[in-house]
Coordinates of N, CA and C in Angstrom, one line a residue:
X2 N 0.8 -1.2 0.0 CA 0.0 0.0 0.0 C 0.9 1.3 0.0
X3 N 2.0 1.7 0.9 CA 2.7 2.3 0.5 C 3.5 2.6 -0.5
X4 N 4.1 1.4 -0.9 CA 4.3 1.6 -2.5 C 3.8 2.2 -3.4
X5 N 2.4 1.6 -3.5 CA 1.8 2.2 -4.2 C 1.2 3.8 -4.3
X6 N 1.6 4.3 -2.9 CA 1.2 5.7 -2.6 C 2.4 6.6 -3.1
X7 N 3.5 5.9 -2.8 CA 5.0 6.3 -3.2 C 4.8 6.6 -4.8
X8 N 4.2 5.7 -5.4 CA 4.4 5.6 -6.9 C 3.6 6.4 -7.3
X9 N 2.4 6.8 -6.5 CA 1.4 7.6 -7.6 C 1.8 9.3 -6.7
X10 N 2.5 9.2 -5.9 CA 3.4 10.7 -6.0 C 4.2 11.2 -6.6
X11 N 5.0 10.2 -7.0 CA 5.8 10.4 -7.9 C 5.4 10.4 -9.5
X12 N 4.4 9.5 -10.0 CA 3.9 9.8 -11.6 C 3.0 11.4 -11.4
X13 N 2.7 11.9 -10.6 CA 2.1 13.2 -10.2 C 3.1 14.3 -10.7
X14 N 4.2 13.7 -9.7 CA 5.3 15.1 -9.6 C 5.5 14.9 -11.1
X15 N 6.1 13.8 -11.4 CA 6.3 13.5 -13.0 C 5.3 14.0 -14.8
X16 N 4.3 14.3 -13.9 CA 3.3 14.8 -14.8 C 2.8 16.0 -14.7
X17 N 3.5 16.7 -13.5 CA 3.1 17.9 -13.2 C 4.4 19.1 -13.9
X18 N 5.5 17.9 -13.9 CA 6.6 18.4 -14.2 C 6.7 18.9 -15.8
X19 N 6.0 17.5 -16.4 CA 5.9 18.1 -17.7 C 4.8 18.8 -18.2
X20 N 4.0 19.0 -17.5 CA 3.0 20.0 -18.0 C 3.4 21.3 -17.8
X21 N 4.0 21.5 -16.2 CA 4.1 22.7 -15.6 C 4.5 24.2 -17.1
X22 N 5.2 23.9 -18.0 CA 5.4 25.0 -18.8 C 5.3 25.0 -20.0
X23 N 3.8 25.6 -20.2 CA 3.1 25.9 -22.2 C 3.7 27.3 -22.7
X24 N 4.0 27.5 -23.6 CA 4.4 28.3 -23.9 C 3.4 29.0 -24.9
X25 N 3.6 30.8 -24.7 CA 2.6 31.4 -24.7 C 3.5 32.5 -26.3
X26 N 2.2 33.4 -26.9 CA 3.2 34.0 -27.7 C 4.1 35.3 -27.0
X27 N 3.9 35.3 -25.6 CA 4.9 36.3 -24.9 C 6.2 35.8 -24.8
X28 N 6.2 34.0 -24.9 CA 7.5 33.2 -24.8 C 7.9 33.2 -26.0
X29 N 7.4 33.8 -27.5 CA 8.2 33.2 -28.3 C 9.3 33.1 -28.3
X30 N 10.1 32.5 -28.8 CA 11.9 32.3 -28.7 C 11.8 33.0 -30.2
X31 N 12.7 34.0 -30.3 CA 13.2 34.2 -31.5 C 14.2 33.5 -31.7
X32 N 14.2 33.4 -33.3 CA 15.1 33.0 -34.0 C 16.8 33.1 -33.8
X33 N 17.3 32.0 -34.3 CA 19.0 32.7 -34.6 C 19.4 33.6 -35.2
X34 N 20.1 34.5 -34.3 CA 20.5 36.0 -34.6 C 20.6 36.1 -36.4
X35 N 21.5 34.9 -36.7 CA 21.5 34.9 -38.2 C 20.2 34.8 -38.9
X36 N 19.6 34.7 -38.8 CA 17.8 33.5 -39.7 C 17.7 35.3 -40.3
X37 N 17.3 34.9 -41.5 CA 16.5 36.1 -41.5 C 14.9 36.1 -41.7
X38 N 13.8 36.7 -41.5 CA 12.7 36.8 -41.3 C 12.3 37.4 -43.0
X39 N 11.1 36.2 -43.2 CA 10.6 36.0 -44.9 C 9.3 36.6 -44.7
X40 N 8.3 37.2 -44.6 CA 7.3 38.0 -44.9 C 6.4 37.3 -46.1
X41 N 5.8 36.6 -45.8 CA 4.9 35.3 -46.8 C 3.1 36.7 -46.7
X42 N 2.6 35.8 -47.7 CA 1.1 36.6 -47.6 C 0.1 36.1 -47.2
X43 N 0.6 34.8 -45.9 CA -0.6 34.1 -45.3 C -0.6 34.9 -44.2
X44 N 0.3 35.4 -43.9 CA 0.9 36.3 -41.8 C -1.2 36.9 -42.3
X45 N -2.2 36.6 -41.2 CA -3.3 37.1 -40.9 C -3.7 37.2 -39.5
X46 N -4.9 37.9 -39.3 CA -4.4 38.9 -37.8 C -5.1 37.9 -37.2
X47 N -6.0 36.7 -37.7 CA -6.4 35.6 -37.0 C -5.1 34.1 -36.4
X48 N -4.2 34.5 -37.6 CA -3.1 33.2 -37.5 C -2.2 33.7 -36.4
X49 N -1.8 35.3 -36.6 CA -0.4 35.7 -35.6 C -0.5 37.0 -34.9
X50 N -1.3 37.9 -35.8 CA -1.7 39.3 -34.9 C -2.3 39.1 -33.7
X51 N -3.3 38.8 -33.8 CA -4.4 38.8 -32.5 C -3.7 38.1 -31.6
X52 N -3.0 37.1 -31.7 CA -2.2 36.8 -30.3 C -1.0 37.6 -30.0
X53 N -0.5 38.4 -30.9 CA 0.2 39.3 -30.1 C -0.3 40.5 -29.7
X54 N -1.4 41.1 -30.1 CA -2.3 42.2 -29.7 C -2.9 41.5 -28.6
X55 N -3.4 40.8 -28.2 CA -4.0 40.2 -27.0 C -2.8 39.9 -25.9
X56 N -1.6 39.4 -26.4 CA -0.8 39.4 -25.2 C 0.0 40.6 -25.0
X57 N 0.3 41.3 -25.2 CA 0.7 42.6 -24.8 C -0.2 44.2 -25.1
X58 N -0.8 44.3 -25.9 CA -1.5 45.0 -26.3 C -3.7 45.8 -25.7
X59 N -3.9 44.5 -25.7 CA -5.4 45.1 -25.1 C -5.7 45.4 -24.0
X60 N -4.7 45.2 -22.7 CA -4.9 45.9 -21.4 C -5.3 46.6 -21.8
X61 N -4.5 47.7 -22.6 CA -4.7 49.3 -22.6 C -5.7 49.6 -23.7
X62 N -5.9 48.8 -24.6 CA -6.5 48.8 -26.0 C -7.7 48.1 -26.3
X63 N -8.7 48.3 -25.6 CA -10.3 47.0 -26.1 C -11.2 47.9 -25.1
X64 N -11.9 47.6 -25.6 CA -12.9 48.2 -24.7 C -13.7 50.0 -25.2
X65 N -14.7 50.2 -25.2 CA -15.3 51.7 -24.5 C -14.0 53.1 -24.3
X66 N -13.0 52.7 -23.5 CA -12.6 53.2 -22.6 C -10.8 53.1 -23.3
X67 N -11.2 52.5 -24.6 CA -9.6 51.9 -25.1 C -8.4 53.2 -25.4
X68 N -7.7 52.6 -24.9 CA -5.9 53.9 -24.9 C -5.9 55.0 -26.2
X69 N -6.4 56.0 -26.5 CA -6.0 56.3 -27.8 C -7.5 56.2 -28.7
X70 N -8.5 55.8 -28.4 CA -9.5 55.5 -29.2 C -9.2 54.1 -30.1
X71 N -8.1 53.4 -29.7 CA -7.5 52.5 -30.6 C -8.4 50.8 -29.8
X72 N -8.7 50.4 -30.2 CA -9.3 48.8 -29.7 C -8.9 48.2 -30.8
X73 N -7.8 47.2 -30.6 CA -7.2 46.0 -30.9 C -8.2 44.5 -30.4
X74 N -8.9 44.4 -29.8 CA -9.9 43.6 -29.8 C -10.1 42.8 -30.5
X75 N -10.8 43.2 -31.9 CA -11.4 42.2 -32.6 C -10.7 42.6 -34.3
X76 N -11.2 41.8 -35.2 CA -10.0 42.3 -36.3 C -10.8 43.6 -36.9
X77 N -12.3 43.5 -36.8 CA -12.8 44.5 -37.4 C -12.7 46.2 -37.2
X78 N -12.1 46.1 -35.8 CA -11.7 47.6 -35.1 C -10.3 47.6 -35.3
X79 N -9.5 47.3 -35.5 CA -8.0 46.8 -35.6 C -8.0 47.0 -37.0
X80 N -8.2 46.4 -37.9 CA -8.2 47.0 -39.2 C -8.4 48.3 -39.4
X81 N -9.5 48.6 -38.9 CA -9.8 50.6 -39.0 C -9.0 50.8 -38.4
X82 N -8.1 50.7 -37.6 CA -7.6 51.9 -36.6 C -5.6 51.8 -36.9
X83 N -5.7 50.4 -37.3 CA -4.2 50.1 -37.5 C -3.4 50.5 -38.6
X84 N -2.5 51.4 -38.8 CA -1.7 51.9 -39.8 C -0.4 52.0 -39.7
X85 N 0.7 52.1 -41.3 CA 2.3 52.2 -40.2 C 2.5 53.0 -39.6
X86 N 1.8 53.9 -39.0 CA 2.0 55.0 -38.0 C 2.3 53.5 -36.4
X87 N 2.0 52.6 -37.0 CA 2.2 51.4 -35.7 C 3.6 51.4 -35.5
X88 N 4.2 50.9 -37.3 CA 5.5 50.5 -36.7 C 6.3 51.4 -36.1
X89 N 6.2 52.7 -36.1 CA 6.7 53.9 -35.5 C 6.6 53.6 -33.7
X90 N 5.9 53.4 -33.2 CA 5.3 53.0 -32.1 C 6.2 51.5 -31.1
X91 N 5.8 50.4 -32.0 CA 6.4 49.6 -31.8 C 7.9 49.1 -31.8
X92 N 8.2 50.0 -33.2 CA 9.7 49.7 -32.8 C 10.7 51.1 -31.9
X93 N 9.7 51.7 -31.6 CA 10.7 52.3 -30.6 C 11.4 53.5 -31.1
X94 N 10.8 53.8 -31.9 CA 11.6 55.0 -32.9 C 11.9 56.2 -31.7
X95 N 12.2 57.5 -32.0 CA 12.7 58.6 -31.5 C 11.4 59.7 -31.4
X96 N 10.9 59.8 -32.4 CA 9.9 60.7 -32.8 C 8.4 60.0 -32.5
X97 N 8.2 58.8 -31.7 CA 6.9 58.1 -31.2 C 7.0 57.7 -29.6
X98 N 5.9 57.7 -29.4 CA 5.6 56.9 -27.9 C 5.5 55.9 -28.0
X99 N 6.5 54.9 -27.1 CA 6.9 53.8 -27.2 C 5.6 52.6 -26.8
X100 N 5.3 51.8 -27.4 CA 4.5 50.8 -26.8 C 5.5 49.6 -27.4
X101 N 4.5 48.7 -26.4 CA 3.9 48.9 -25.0 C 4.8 49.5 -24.5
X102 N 4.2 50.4 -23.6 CA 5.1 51.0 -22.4 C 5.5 50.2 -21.0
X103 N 4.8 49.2 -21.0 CA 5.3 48.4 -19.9 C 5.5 47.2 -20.2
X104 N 6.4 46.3 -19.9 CA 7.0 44.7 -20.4 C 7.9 44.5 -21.5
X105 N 8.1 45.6 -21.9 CA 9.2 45.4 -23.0 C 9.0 45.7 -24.1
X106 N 9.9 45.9 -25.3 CA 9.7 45.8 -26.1 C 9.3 44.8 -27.0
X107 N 8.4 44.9 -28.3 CA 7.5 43.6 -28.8 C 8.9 42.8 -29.2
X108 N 8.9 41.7 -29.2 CA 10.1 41.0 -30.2 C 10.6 41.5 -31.2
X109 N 11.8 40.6 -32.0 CA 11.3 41.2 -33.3 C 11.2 40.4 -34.1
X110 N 10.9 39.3 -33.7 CA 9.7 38.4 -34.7 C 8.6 39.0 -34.6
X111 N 7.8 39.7 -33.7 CA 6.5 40.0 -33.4 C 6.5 41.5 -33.7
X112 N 7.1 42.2 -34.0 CA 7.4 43.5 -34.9 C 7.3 42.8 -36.2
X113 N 7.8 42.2 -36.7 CA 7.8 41.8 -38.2 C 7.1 41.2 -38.7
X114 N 5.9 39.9 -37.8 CA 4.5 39.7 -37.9 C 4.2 40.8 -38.5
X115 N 4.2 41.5 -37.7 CA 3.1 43.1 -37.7 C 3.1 43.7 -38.9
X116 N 4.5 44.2 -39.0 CA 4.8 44.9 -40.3 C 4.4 44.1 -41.5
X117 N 4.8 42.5 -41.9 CA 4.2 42.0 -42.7 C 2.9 41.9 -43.0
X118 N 2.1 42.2 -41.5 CA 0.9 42.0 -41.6 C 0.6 43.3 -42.4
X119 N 1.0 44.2 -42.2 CA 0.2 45.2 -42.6 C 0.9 45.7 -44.4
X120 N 1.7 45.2 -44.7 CA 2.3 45.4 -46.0 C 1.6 44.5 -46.7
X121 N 0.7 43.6 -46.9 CA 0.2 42.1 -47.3 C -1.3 42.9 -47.3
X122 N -1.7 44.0 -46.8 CA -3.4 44.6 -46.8 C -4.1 44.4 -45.0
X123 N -2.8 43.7 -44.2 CA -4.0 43.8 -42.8 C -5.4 42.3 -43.0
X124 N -4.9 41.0 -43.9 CA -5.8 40.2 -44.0 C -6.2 39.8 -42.6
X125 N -7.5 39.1 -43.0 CA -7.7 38.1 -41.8 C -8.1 37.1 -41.5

């Protein structure tokens, strides 16, 4: 009986272990420094934007009440409101207000989503 109590603590810890960490698009791992990033015309704000607008982005942005009049929400307010006045923003330029302003800067795989997304028409 203890054995068996022994053993089902341990296939627990063991299964807890490997579950314990999913990886989210805040974890993306970028690429090797060398790779260079290909801009295809599938990038859509359903496949890769909306998860990076939802993980860093709609605290401040969804809603009634959204940062700027800007709501990143859903694709159909995001389309109207998103222009490259973004990439100015996002990448941190001199002459823009940096977003996000808190957690960092976006990647720059998740900058280049963006930009492709929006050179390709903003599909969705």
């Amino acid at each position: 009986m203890r054995v068996s109590f022994l053993l089902l603590i341990a296939m627990s810890f063991a299964l807890f272990a490997c579950n314990a960490r999913k990886s989210t698009i805040e974890e993306t791992h970028e690429p090797p420094a060398d790779a260079q990033f290909v801009c295809v015309d599938t990038i859509s704000y359903s496949s890769s934007i909306k998860q990076i607008f939802e993980a860093r982005c709609i605290k401040c942005h969804s809603g009634p009440r959204a940062a700027g009049g800007i709501d990143l929400t859903t694709y159909e307010n995001a389309s109207k409101v998103v222009d490259f006045r973004l990439l100015c923003v996002i990448n941190w330029e001199d002459n823009c207000n940096r977003m996000p302003p808190l957690g960092g800067q976006l990647t720059e795989l998740q900058r280049n989503l963006i930009e492709c997304w929006l050179e390709n028409g903003k599909k969705n």
